[in-house]
CSV table of C-alpha atoms and ligand atoms in Angstrom, one decimal:
chain,number,residue,atom,x,y,z
A,1,MET,CA,-48.2,-24.4,7.2
A,2,LEU,CA,-50.0,-22.0,5.0
A,3,ARG,CA,-51.8,-24.8,3.1
A,4,ASP,CA,-52.7,-26.4,6.4
A,5,THR,CA,-54.0,-23.2,7.8
A,6,CYS,CA,-56.3,-22.9,4.8
A,7,ALA,CA,-57.4,-26.5,5.1
A,8,ALA,CA,-58.2,-25.9,8.8
A,9,ASP,CA,-60.1,-22.6,8.4
A,10,GLU,CA,-62.0,-21.9,5.2
A,11,GLU,CA,-62.0,-18.2,5.8
A,12,TRP,CA,-58.3,-18.1,4.9
A,13,GLY,CA,-57.1,-17.4,1.4
A,14,VAL,CA,-53.3,-17.6,0.8
A,15,VAL,CA,-51.5,-16.9,-2.4
A,16,ILE,CA,-47.8,-18.0,-2.5
A,17,LEU,CA,-45.8,-15.9,-4.9
A,18,ARG,CA,-42.6,-17.8,-5.8
A,19,TYR,CA,-40.3,-15.3,-7.3
A,20,PHE,CA,-37.0,-16.2,-9.0
A,21,ASN,CA,-33.8,-14.1,-8.7
A,22,PRO,CA,-35.0,-10.5,-8.9
A,23,ILE,CA,-32.3,-8.2,-10.4
A,24,GLY,CA,-32.3,-4.8,-12.0
A,25,ALA,CA,-33.0,-1.3,-10.6
A,26,HIS,CA,-35.4,1.5,-11.1
A,27,PRO,CA,-34.7,3.2,-14.5
A,28,SER,CA,-34.3,6.5,-12.7
A,29,GLY,CA,-31.1,5.2,-11.0
A,30,LEU,CA,-32.6,6.1,-7.6
A,31,LEU,CA,-33.5,2.7,-6.4
A,32,GLY,CA,-31.3,-0.4,-6.5
A,33,GLU,CA,-29.7,-3.2,-4.7
A,34,ASP,CA,-27.2,-2.3,-1.9
A,35,PRO,CA,-26.0,-5.5,-0.1
A,36,LYS,CA,-23.8,-4.9,2.9
A,37,GLY,CA,-20.3,-6.5,2.9
A,38,ILE,CA,-19.2,-8.9,0.2
A,39,PRO,CA,-22.3,-10.0,-1.8
A,40,ASN,CA,-23.2,-13.7,-2.3
A,41,ASN,CA,-25.4,-13.2,-5.3
A,42,LEU,CA,-24.2,-13.0,-8.9
A,43,MET,CA,-25.4,-9.6,-10.0
A,44,PRO,CA,-24.2,-7.5,-7.1
A,45,TYR,CA,-20.9,-9.4,-7.2
A,46,ILE,CA,-20.5,-8.6,-10.9
A,47,THR,CA,-21.1,-4.9,-10.1
A,48,ARG,CA,-18.4,-5.0,-7.5
A,49,VAL,CA,-16.0,-6.4,-10.0
A,50,ALA,CA,-17.0,-3.9,-12.8
A,51,THR,CA,-16.4,-1.0,-10.4
A,52,GLY,CA,-13.0,-2.5,-9.2
A,53,LYS,CA,-14.1,-3.2,-5.6
A,54,GLN,CA,-13.5,-6.9,-6.2
A,55,PRO,CA,-10.6,-8.1,-8.4
A,56,HIS,CA,-12.6,-10.8,-10.2
A,57,LEU,CA,-15.7,-12.9,-10.2
A,58,LYS,CA,-15.4,-16.5,-9.1
A,59,VAL,CA,-17.6,-18.6,-11.4
A,60,PHE,CA,-18.8,-21.5,-9.3
A,61,GLY,CA,-18.4,-24.6,-11.4
A,62,ASN,CA,-18.1,-25.2,-15.2
A,63,ASP,CA,-18.8,-28.9,-15.3
A,64,TYR,CA,-22.6,-28.7,-15.1
A,65,PRO,CA,-24.6,-30.4,-17.9
A,66,THR,CA,-25.3,-27.1,-19.6
A,67,ARG,CA,-24.1,-25.6,-22.9
A,68,MET,CA,-21.1,-23.8,-21.4
A,69,GLY,CA,-20.9,-25.9,-18.3
A,70,GLU,CA,-21.9,-23.3,-15.8
A,71,ALA,CA,-25.2,-23.3,-13.9
A,72,ARG,CA,-28.3,-21.7,-15.4
A,73,ARG,CA,-30.7,-19.5,-13.5
A,74,GLU,CA,-33.7,-17.3,-14.0
A,75,TYR,CA,-33.2,-13.6,-13.4
A,76,LEU,CA,-36.5,-11.7,-13.1
A,77,PRO,CA,-36.6,-7.9,-13.6
A,78,ALA,CA,-37.3,-6.4,-10.2
A,79,MET,CA,-39.4,-3.7,-11.8
A,80,HIS,CA,-41.8,-6.4,-13.2
A,81,LEU,CA,-41.9,-8.2,-9.9
A,82,SER,CA,-42.9,-4.9,-8.2
A,83,ARG,CA,-46.0,-4.9,-10.5
A,84,ALA,CA,-47.0,-8.4,-9.3
A,85,PRO,CA,-50.8,-8.5,-9.4
A,86,PRO,CA,-52.5,-7.4,-6.1
A,87,ASP,CA,-55.8,-6.8,-7.9
A,88,GLN,CA,-56.5,-10.4,-8.8
A,89,LEU,CA,-55.5,-11.5,-5.4
A,90,SER,CA,-57.8,-9.3,-3.4
A,91,SER,CA,-61.3,-10.2,-2.1
A,92,GLY,CA,-63.2,-13.4,-2.1
A,93,PHE,CA,-60.2,-15.8,-2.5
A,94,THR,CA,-60.1,-18.8,-0.3
A,95,GLY,CA,-57.8,-21.8,-0.2
A,96,ALA,CA,-54.0,-21.8,-1.1
A,97,GLU,CA,-52.5,-21.3,-4.5
A,98,ALA,CA,-48.8,-21.1,-5.5
A,99,TYR,CA,-47.6,-19.1,-8.5
A,100,ASN,CA,-44.2,-19.0,-10.1
A,101,LEU,CA,-43.3,-15.4,-10.9
A,102,GLY,CA,-40.6,-15.5,-13.6
A,103,THR,CA,-39.9,-15.2,-17.2
A,104,GLY,CA,-39.2,-18.9,-18.0
A,105,VAL,CA,-35.8,-18.0,-19.4
A,106,GLY,CA,-32.6,-19.5,-18.0
A,107,VAL,CA,-29.3,-17.6,-18.2
A,108,THR,CA,-25.8,-19.0,-17.6
A,109,VAL,CA,-23.2,-17.2,-15.5
A,110,LEU,CA,-21.1,-16.3,-18.4
A,111,GLU,CA,-24.1,-15.1,-20.4
A,112,MET,CA,-24.7,-12.7,-17.6
A,113,VAL,CA,-21.1,-11.6,-17.5
A,114,GLU,CA,-21.2,-11.0,-21.2
A,115,ALA,CA,-24.4,-9.0,-21.0
A,116,PHE,CA,-23.1,-6.9,-18.1
A,117,GLN,CA,-19.8,-6.1,-19.9
A,118,GLN,CA,-21.8,-4.9,-22.9
A,119,ALA,CA,-24.2,-2.8,-20.9
A,120,SER,CA,-21.4,-1.2,-18.8
A,121,SER,CA,-18.5,-1.2,-21.2
A,122,SER,CA,-16.5,-2.4,-18.2
A,123,PRO,CA,-14.5,-5.6,-18.1
A,124,VAL,CA,-15.6,-8.3,-15.7
A,125,PRO,CA,-12.6,-10.6,-15.3
A,126,TYR,CA,-13.4,-14.0,-13.8
A,127,THR,CA,-11.8,-17.3,-12.7
A,128,ILE,CA,-13.4,-20.7,-12.9
A,129,GLU,CA,-13.7,-22.2,-9.4
A,130,GLY,CA,-15.3,-25.4,-8.0
A,131,ARG,CA,-19.1,-25.8,-7.6
A,132,ARG,CA,-20.7,-23.9,-4.7
A,133,PRO,CA,-22.1,-26.4,-2.2
A,134,GLY,CA,-25.9,-26.7,-2.6
A,135,ASP,CA,-26.1,-25.2,-6.1
A,136,VAL,CA,-28.4,-27.0,-8.6
A,137,ALA,CA,-27.4,-27.0,-12.2
A,138,ILE,CA,-30.6,-25.4,-13.7
A,139,CYS,CA,-33.4,-23.5,-12.0
A,140,TYR,CA,-35.9,-21.4,-13.9
A,141,ALA,CA,-39.6,-20.8,-13.7
A,142,ASP,CA,-42.6,-22.2,-15.5
A,143,PRO,CA,-44.7,-19.0,-15.3
A,144,SER,CA,-47.7,-20.4,-17.3
A,145,LYS,CA,-50.0,-20.6,-14.3
A,146,ALA,CA,-49.4,-17.0,-13.3
A,147,GLN,CA,-49.8,-15.9,-16.9
A,148,GLY,CA,-53.1,-17.8,-17.2
A,149,ASP,CA,-54.8,-17.2,-13.9
A,150,LEU,CA,-53.3,-13.8,-12.9
A,151,LYS,CA,-52.6,-12.3,-16.3
A,152,TRP,CA,-49.2,-11.5,-15.0
A,153,ARG,CA,-46.3,-11.6,-17.4
A,154,ALA,CA,-42.6,-10.5,-17.1
A,155,GLU,CA,-40.6,-9.8,-20.2
A,156,HIS,CA,-37.0,-11.1,-20.2
A,157,SER,CA,-34.5,-8.5,-21.1
A,158,LEU,CA,-31.0,-9.1,-19.8
A,159,ALA,CA,-29.7,-6.0,-21.6
A,160,ASP,CA,-32.3,-3.7,-19.9
A,161,MET,CA,-31.7,-5.2,-16.5
A,162,CYS,CA,-27.9,-4.8,-16.8
A,163,ARG,CA,-28.3,-1.2,-18.1
A,164,ASP,CA,-30.5,-0.2,-15.2
A,165,VAL,CA,-28.1,-1.9,-12.6
A,166,TRP,CA,-25.2,0.0,-14.2
A,167,ARG,CA,-27.0,3.3,-14.0
A,168,TRP,CA,-27.9,2.8,-10.4
A,169,THR,CA,-24.3,1.7,-9.6
A,170,THR,CA,-22.6,4.6,-11.3
A,171,LYS,CA,-25.0,7.1,-9.8
A,172,ASN,CA,-24.6,5.6,-6.3
A,173,PRO,CA,-21.1,4.1,-6.1
A,174,ASP,CA,-21.5,3.8,-2.3
A,175,GLY,CA,-25.2,2.6,-2.4
A,176,TYR,CA,-27.6,4.3,-0.1
A,177,SER,CA,-25.0,5.7,2.2
A,178,THR,CA,-24.6,8.8,-0.1
A,179,GLY,CA,-26.9,11.5,-1.3
A,180,VAL,CA,-29.5,9.3,-2.8
A,181,LYS,CA,-31.7,9.4,0.4
A,182,GLU,CA,-31.9,13.2,0.3
A,183,GLU,CA,-32.8,13.0,-3.4
A,184,LEU,CA,-35.6,10.5,-2.7
A,185,LEU,CA,-37.0,12.6,0.0
A,186,ARG,CA,-37.1,15.7,-2.1
B,201,UDP,N1,-22.5,-17.5,-8.9
B,201,UDP,C1,-21.2,-17.4,-9.3
B,201,UDP,N2,-20.3,-16.6,-8.6
B,201,UDP,C2,-20.8,-15.8,-7.6
B,201,UDP,C3,-22.1,-15.8,-7.2
B,201,UDP,C4,-23.0,-16.7,-7.9
B,201,UDP,O1,-20.7,-18.2,-10.2
B,201,UDP,O2,-19.9,-15.0,-7.0
B,201,UDP,C5,-23.4,-18.4,-9.7
B,201,UDP,C6,-24.1,-19.4,-8.8
B,201,UDP,O3,-23.3,-20.5,-8.7
B,201,UDP,C7,-25.4,-19.6,-9.5
B,201,UDP,C8,-25.7,-18.3,-10.2
B,201,UDP,O4,-24.4,-17.6,-10.2
B,201,UDP,O5,-25.2,-20.6,-10.5
B,201,UDP,C9,-26.7,-17.4,-9.4
B,201,UDP,O6,-26.3,-17.3,-8.1
B,201,UDP,P1,-27.1,-16.5,-7.1
B,201,UDP,O7,-26.6,-16.7,-5.7
B,201,UDP,O8,-27.2,-15.1,-7.5
B,201,UDP,O9,-28.6,-17.1,-7.2
B,201,UDP,P2,-29.2,-18.5,-6.8
B,201,UDP,O10,-28.1,-19.5,-6.9
B,201,UDP,O11,-29.7,-18.4,-5.4
B,201,UDP,O12,-30.3,-18.7,-7.7
């Protein structure tokens, strides 16, 4: 629809930013992810296990054609995504362009578990379960177009992302429902 709109009216300019799984938290520990209920996504689920709110992680599938058999995904530092390039996207742009915002690095589920255990010094027990319906084996970005055209680049550091998530989690064990709002408003 966006491409058709641009084709129909040459005054339109549309940039489609395709971002991959953003994870992480602000290094201050004041801003982070706070999903309601039981999370579906990997990183928030891991934090629930590390804090004892869920007994174990269910690893969905270990028979994919990857090194360890689990699915491989891209995890993009949310802080890098927040610096996605508005300047280059401003005036004078017409037509429709899509850009992948990612690091180009794929991580398996157990690599993520390992990195989180190291960053948090907390165990993340897991069981191997069947594949989750609809999951693909491997999905990560080719960010070269964004790097070339937009000069946008995200560095991959699983250890940093896990460290920031753990800081946010330990500072705010109940997410935004505790004192963090007052701290942000100060
Ligand atoms: N995953 C898992 N257990 C969970 C949640 C996710 O094994 O409780 C796996 C999932 O199968 C996928 C990866 O972790 O291979 C990332 O899942 P997520 O939902 O976070 O991202 P998406 O699949 O949408 O890229």
